[in-house]
Tab-separated table of C-alpha atoms and ligand atoms in Angstrom:
chain	number	residue	atom	x	y	z
A	1	MET	CA	-8.133	-20.727	-13.166
A	2	ASP	CA	-8.203	-19.551	-17.593
A	3	LYS	CA	-5.038	-18.826	-19.594
A	4	ARG	CA	-4.491	-15.405	-19.284
A	5	THR	CA	-5.403	-15.476	-14.812
A	6	LEU	CA	-2.046	-17.838	-15.300
A	7	ASP	CA	-0.507	-16.134	-16.918
A	8	LYS	CA	-0.389	-13.316	-14.824
A	9	ILE	CA	0.946	-15.478	-11.489
A	10	ASN	CA	3.768	-16.233	-14.524
A	11	LYS	CA	5.647	-13.046	-15.034
A	12	PHE	CA	6.807	-12.611	-11.130
A	13	THR	CA	7.244	-17.016	-11.811
A	14	ARG	CA	11.166	-17.602	-12.102
A	15	ARG	CA	9.590	-21.022	-14.154
A	16	PRO	CA	5.813	-20.794	-16.237
A	17	LEU	CA	3.579	-22.517	-12.877
A	18	THR	CA	1.199	-25.226	-13.607
A	19	GLU	CA	-2.363	-24.453	-13.182
A	20	GLU	CA	-1.746	-28.065	-10.794
A	21	GLU	CA	1.001	-26.246	-8.973
A	22	VAL	CA	-0.236	-23.031	-7.556
A	23	TYR	CA	-3.179	-22.389	-4.945
A	24	VAL	CA	-5.488	-19.282	-5.520
A	25	PHE	CA	-7.364	-17.059	-3.500
A	26	PRO	CA	-9.260	-13.750	-2.728
A	27	ALA	CA	-8.055	-11.339	0.107
A	28	ILE	CA	-9.454	-8.137	0.660
A	29	LEU	CA	-7.188	-5.809	1.487
A	30	CYS	CA	-8.572	-1.604	2.470
A	31	ASP	CA	-12.054	-0.412	1.840
A	32	ASN	CA	-13.329	2.843	1.911
A	33	ASP	CA	-15.001	2.868	5.081
A	34	ILE	CA	-13.978	5.252	7.905
A	35	ASP	CA	-12.103	2.369	10.711
A	36	ARG	CA	-11.596	1.826	13.698
A	37	ASP	CA	-9.083	5.066	14.095
A	38	GLY	CA	-11.198	7.339	12.604
A	39	GLU	CA	-9.353	7.125	9.079
A	40	ARG	CA	-10.540	6.753	5.831
A	41	PHE	CA	-8.892	5.685	2.248
A	42	SER	CA	-9.994	8.662	-0.673
A	43	ASP	CA	-10.946	7.297	-3.573
A	44	GLY	CA	-7.286	7.964	-4.736
A	45	ALA	CA	-5.449	6.840	-2.258
A	46	LEU	CA	-7.391	2.759	-3.639
A	47	GLU	CA	-6.261	3.380	-6.666
A	48	ALA	CA	-3.239	4.335	-6.065
A	49	LEU	CA	-3.344	0.775	-3.873
A	50	LYS	CA	-4.458	-0.962	-6.733
A	51	GLU	CA	-1.605	-0.419	-8.832
A	52	LEU	CA	1.070	-0.594	-5.736
A	53	PHE	CA	0.127	-4.221	-3.688
A	54	ILE	CA	0.822	-5.824	-7.148
A	55	GLY	CA	3.416	-8.030	-6.876
A	56	ARG	CA	3.166	-7.472	-2.979
A	57	THR	CA	4.189	-10.471	-0.849
A	58	GLY	CA	2.236	-11.413	1.950
A	59	ILE	CA	2.821	-13.490	4.365
A	60	PHE	CA	0.550	-15.256	7.136
A	61	ASP	CA	0.939	-14.959	10.640
A	62	HIS	CA	4.739	-13.334	11.289
A	63	LYS	CA	6.248	-15.798	12.844
A	64	ALA	CA	5.900	-19.303	10.009
A	65	ALA	CA	8.129	-16.393	7.566
A	66	ALA	CA	9.196	-19.563	5.363
A	67	ALA	CA	9.217	-19.951	1.724
A	68	ASN	CA	6.436	-21.912	1.268
A	69	GLN	CA	3.905	-19.857	3.838
A	70	ALA	CA	4.145	-16.324	1.392
A	71	ALA	CA	1.446	-15.407	-0.649
A	72	ARG	CA	2.329	-12.663	-3.628
A	73	ILE	CA	-0.861	-10.480	-4.735
A	74	PHE	CA	-0.738	-10.701	-8.780
A	75	ASP	CA	-3.367	-8.776	-9.571
A	76	THR	CA	-6.351	-6.401	-7.643
A	77	GLN	CA	-9.841	-5.376	-8.330
A	78	LEU	CA	-11.216	-2.171	-6.997
A	79	ILE	CA	-15.076	-3.545	-6.298
A	80	GLU	CA	-18.255	-1.184	-5.694
A	81	ASP	CA	-20.394	-3.087	-3.390
A	82	PRO	CA	-23.942	-1.302	-4.010
A	83	SER	CA	-25.635	-2.784	-0.964
A	84	ARG	CA	-24.125	-0.683	0.651
A	85	THR	CA	-22.324	2.475	2.485
A	86	THR	CA	-20.485	3.510	4.682
A	87	LYS	CA	-20.208	4.639	7.996
A	88	ASP	CA	-20.604	8.622	6.209
A	89	GLY	CA	-23.216	6.639	3.686
A	90	ARG	CA	-20.374	6.954	0.738
A	91	PRO	CA	-21.092	3.614	-2.213
A	92	TYR	CA	-19.120	1.054	-0.058
A	93	LYS	CA	-15.395	0.356	-2.247
A	94	PHE	CA	-13.318	-2.048	-1.656
A	95	LEU	CA	-10.556	-4.105	-2.858
A	96	ARG	CA	-9.486	-7.098	-3.996
A	97	GLY	CA	-5.808	-9.139	-4.255
A	98	GLU	CA	-6.329	-11.998	-6.009
A	99	ALA	CA	-3.457	-14.047	-4.678
A	100	TYR	CA	-0.870	-17.426	-5.243
A	101	MET	CA	0.350	-19.545	-3.373
A	102	VAL	CA	3.093	-22.953	-5.101
A	103	ARG	CA	1.171	-25.307	-3.658
A	104	THR	CA	3.023	-27.988	-1.683
A	105	GLY	CA	3.510	-30.846	0.934
A	106	GLU	CA	4.002	-27.711	4.058
A	107	ASN	CA	1.943	-25.409	2.906
A	108	ARG	CA	-1.391	-28.406	2.750
A	109	ASP	CA	-2.633	-27.402	6.238
A	110	LEU	CA	-2.106	-23.706	5.560
A	111	ILE	CA	-4.698	-23.626	2.222
A	112	ALA	CA	-7.177	-25.850	3.534
A	113	GLU	CA	-7.020	-22.811	6.368
A	114	ILE	CA	-7.484	-20.673	3.687
A	115	ASP	CA	-10.827	-22.307	2.286
A	116	GLY	CA	-12.085	-23.075	5.401
A	117	GLY	CA	-11.992	-19.297	5.645
A	118	ILE	CA	-10.395	-19.518	9.083
A	119	LYS	CA	-7.462	-16.393	8.296
A	120	LYS	CA	-9.329	-13.932	7.213
A	121	GLU	CA	-7.700	-10.803	9.090
A	122	VAL	CA	-5.773	-8.815	6.371
A	123	SER	CA	-3.550	-6.872	7.471
A	124	ILE	CA	-1.721	-4.187	5.662
A	125	SER	CA	0.816	-1.773	5.994
A	126	CYS	CA	1.316	1.235	3.855
A	127	SER	CA	2.735	5.004	4.237
A	128	ALA	CA	-0.291	8.501	3.370
A	129	ALA	CA	2.110	11.090	2.792
A	130	GLU	CA	-1.733	13.230	2.992
A	131	ARG	CA	-3.884	12.465	6.323
A	132	ARG	CA	-7.202	15.924	6.251
A	133	CYS	CA	-9.820	15.919	7.844
A	134	SER	CA	-12.573	15.312	6.720
A	135	VAL	CA	-14.705	18.573	7.181
A	136	CYS	CA	-12.630	21.174	6.035
A	137	GLY	CA	-9.616	19.798	4.880
A	138	ALA	CA	-6.639	21.040	7.170
A	139	ASP	CA	-3.371	18.021	6.814
A	140	ARG	CA	-3.557	16.836	9.956
A	141	SER	CA	-0.154	15.762	9.917
A	142	ARG	CA	0.803	19.049	10.303
A	143	GLY	CA	-0.828	20.562	13.834
A	144	GLY	CA	-4.350	20.500	11.647
A	145	CYS	CA	-7.598	21.723	13.037
A	146	ALA	CA	-10.473	22.132	15.732
A	147	HIS	CA	-12.098	18.694	14.994
A	148	VAL	CA	-12.360	16.005	16.715
A	149	ASN	CA	-12.881	12.428	14.665
A	150	GLY	CA	-15.899	10.736	15.863
A	151	ARG	CA	-18.590	13.893	16.598
A	152	THR	CA	-20.554	15.444	13.822
A	153	TYR	CA	-20.388	18.666	12.189
A	154	ALA	CA	-23.606	20.279	10.420
A	155	GLY	CA	-24.949	16.755	10.178
A	156	LYS	CA	-21.093	15.874	8.754
A	157	LEU	CA	-19.263	13.158	10.140
A	158	CYS	CA	-15.634	14.042	10.849
A	159	HIS	CA	-13.233	11.790	10.245
A	160	THR	CA	-9.544	11.753	8.883
A	161	VAL	CA	-8.822	10.519	4.850
A	162	LEU	CA	-5.827	9.294	4.020
A	163	ASP	CA	-4.733	10.662	0.826
A	164	ARG	CA	-1.137	10.230	-1.064
A	165	ILE	CA	-0.118	6.809	-0.189
A	166	THR	CA	3.115	6.587	-2.320
A	167	ASP	CA	4.547	3.058	-0.762
A	168	ALA	CA	2.771	-0.294	0.027
A	169	TYR	CA	4.923	-2.974	1.735
A	170	GLU	CA	2.860	-5.282	2.023
A	171	TRP	CA	-0.375	-8.393	4.072
A	172	SER	CA	-0.573	-9.795	6.232
A	173	PHE	CA	-3.286	-13.177	6.970
A	174	VAL	CA	-4.016	-12.837	10.952
A	175	ALA	CA	-5.427	-16.473	11.935
A	176	VAL	CA	-8.682	-15.570	13.588
A	177	PRO	CA	-11.941	-17.773	15.167
A	178	ALA	CA	-14.140	-17.950	12.587
A	179	GLN	CA	-16.469	-16.416	14.312
A	180	VAL	CA	-15.313	-13.159	15.135
A	181	SER	CA	-15.814	-10.628	12.878
A	182	ALA	CA	-13.271	-9.894	9.836
A	183	GLY	CA	-12.315	-6.766	9.047
A	184	VAL	CA	-8.894	-5.114	8.633
A	185	THR	CA	-5.771	-3.478	10.418
A	186	LYS	CA	-3.302	-1.623	8.708
A	187	THR	CA	-0.743	-0.021	9.543
A	188	PHE	CA	0.785	2.772	8.153
A	189	SER	CA	3.145	5.954	9.065
A	190	SER	CA	0.914	8.790	9.544
A	191	GLY	CA	2.073	12.201	11.188
A	192	GLU	CA	0.384	12.228	15.160
A	193	GLU	CA	1.064	8.705	16.523
A	194	HIS	CA	4.383	7.537	14.647
A	195	PRO	CA	6.259	10.302	14.764
A	196	ALA	CA	9.277	8.115	12.806
A	197	PRO	CA	8.257	4.405	11.475
A	198	ALA	CA	11.047	2.730	10.529
A	199	TYR	CA	10.845	3.216	6.789
A	200	SER	CA	10.088	6.944	7.004
A	201	GLU	CA	13.566	7.086	6.627
A	202	ASP	CA	13.848	5.236	2.969
A	203	ILE	CA	11.534	7.832	1.104
A	204	ALA	CA	13.008	10.705	2.947
A	205	GLU	CA	16.544	9.702	0.593
A	206	GLU	CA	13.709	8.676	-2.138
A	207	LEU	CA	12.323	12.650	-1.522
A	208	ARG	CA	16.348	13.398	-1.259
A	209	ARG	CA	16.872	11.615	-5.000
A	210	ASP	CA	13.945	12.685	-7.145
A	211	ILE	CA	14.780	16.235	-5.820
A	212	ARG	CA	18.656	16.443	-6.316
A	213	ARG	CA	17.053	14.578	-9.743
A	214	LEU	CA	15.013	17.880	-10.452
A	215	ALA	CA	16.838	20.663	-9.392
A	216	TYR	CA	19.989	19.155	-11.883
A	217	PHE	CA	17.962	19.322	-15.036
A	218	SER	CA	17.227	23.563	-13.627
A	219	GLY	CA	20.423	23.964	-12.955
A	220	GLY	CA	22.416	21.444	-12.866
A	221	ARG	CA	25.517	19.915	-10.816
A	222	THR	CA	25.988	23.318	-8.681
A	223	ALA	CA	21.622	23.415	-8.519
A	224	SER	CA	21.402	19.190	-7.810
A	225	ASP	CA	24.525	19.583	-5.161
A	226	ALA	CA	23.032	22.570	-3.249
A	227	ALA	CA	18.906	20.547	-3.153
A	228	GLY	CA	20.888	18.767	-2.253
A	229	LEU	CA	22.370	20.262	0.534
A	230	ALA	CA	19.120	21.817	1.937
A	231	ALA	CA	16.892	18.903	1.887
A	232	LYS	CA	19.370	17.051	3.762
A	233	GLU	CA	17.265	17.513	6.745
A	234	LEU	CA	13.496	18.419	6.327
A	235	SER	CA	11.350	16.319	6.791
A	236	CYS	CA	9.132	14.162	5.049
A	237	GLN	CA	6.405	16.637	4.172
A	238	GLU	CA	8.728	18.632	4.122
A	239	LEU	CA	10.277	17.610	1.392
A	240	ILE	CA	7.702	17.256	-0.857
A	241	ARG	CA	6.619	20.122	-0.314
A	242	LEU	CA	10.325	21.093	-1.742
A	243	LYS	CA	10.264	18.654	-4.268
A	244	LYS	CA	7.028	19.979	-5.957
A	245	SER	CA	8.356	22.938	-6.335
A	246	TYR	CA	11.430	21.559	-8.096
A	247	GLU	CA	8.474	20.154	-10.977
A	248	ALA	CA	7.377	24.231	-10.748
A	249	LEU	CA	10.236	24.185	-11.133
A	250	ALA	CA	11.405	21.947	-14.119
A	251	GLU	CA	8.098	21.871	-15.395
A	252	LYS	CA	8.689	25.919	-16.103
A	253	ALA	CA	12.104	25.626	-17.922
A	254	GLY	CA	10.146	22.943	-20.231
A	255	ALA	CA	12.984	19.911	-19.173
A	256	GLY	CA	10.469	16.961	-20.015
A	257	VAL	CA	11.490	15.400	-16.472
A	258	GLN	CA	10.260	11.646	-15.834
A	259	LEU	CA	8.640	12.877	-12.426
A	260	ALA	CA	7.143	9.556	-12.364
A	261	PRO	CA	9.385	6.956	-9.575
A	262	GLU	CA	11.934	5.712	-10.321
A	263	GLU	CA	10.624	2.007	-10.968
A	264	GLU	CA	12.815	-0.112	-8.146
A	265	GLU	CA	11.928	-3.239	-7.026
A	266	LYS	CA	12.242	-3.172	-3.169
A	267	PRO	CA	14.299	-6.454	-2.308
A	268	VAL	CA	11.982	-9.558	-1.524
A	269	PRO	CA	13.245	-11.508	1.263
A	270	GLU	CA	15.196	-14.329	0.088
A	271	GLN	CA	12.576	-16.216	3.206
A	272	PHE	CA	9.682	-14.413	1.504
A	273	ARG	CA	10.716	-15.219	-1.812
A	274	LEU	CA	8.429	-17.463	-4.370
A	275	ARG	CA	9.555	-19.752	-6.580
B	301	ZN	ZN1	-10.731	19.678	10.615
């Protein structure tokens, strides 16, 4: 392990770890191919996930969420595989995460299993604000269009493009028998099947905060209060649109507003926290 790798890991640790103390392994988090649900990540979505997954904790088999069974991603890379194309003929790309675990007596068997390739199915959890029809671009979170995933229109395979990733939550390894072909399973908030994912309220709250802040910049306290009231009952999609219009307003007003989401580290449950 080179020093740069160890330096990257040590950004996340309470005390500097030595090479002997850590176990490092790769995990393929997701790719740009159309999956079994007829959905795929856009290139922009993969870029966003590349940033968002750094520092994220992953667990093995949800039941075994003891501290020594957790791993953390400390580096990510988007890799193009020239030997493969996606189902719709684009160059294949995948997001690879480098993860580390602190070696303990208890996780020796687990490490052996990872080394042996037994645990290879990764599932990730993230939130996509936009789900577009690949044929006409209609937003499928908002009614969509008449195109059907899996059908071909003018020679093009219809699918859903996931875009505008707002957050990445966690990743986990699921034990699968080695002979089962490995794949990526993902879960994310998607307007149709899961109208109210458990974490959508957090996102909505964050959006409302942004809206209030933006309104404050363009019209002071009164505007901020009014915006807060207006935003109260809106869905995530509506909030995103409202936020956009406030952003445009703030830009016009010439306020040098910092629009980046607040860098507020989500608290990692104690049992997942790495030493
Ligand atoms: Zn369409």
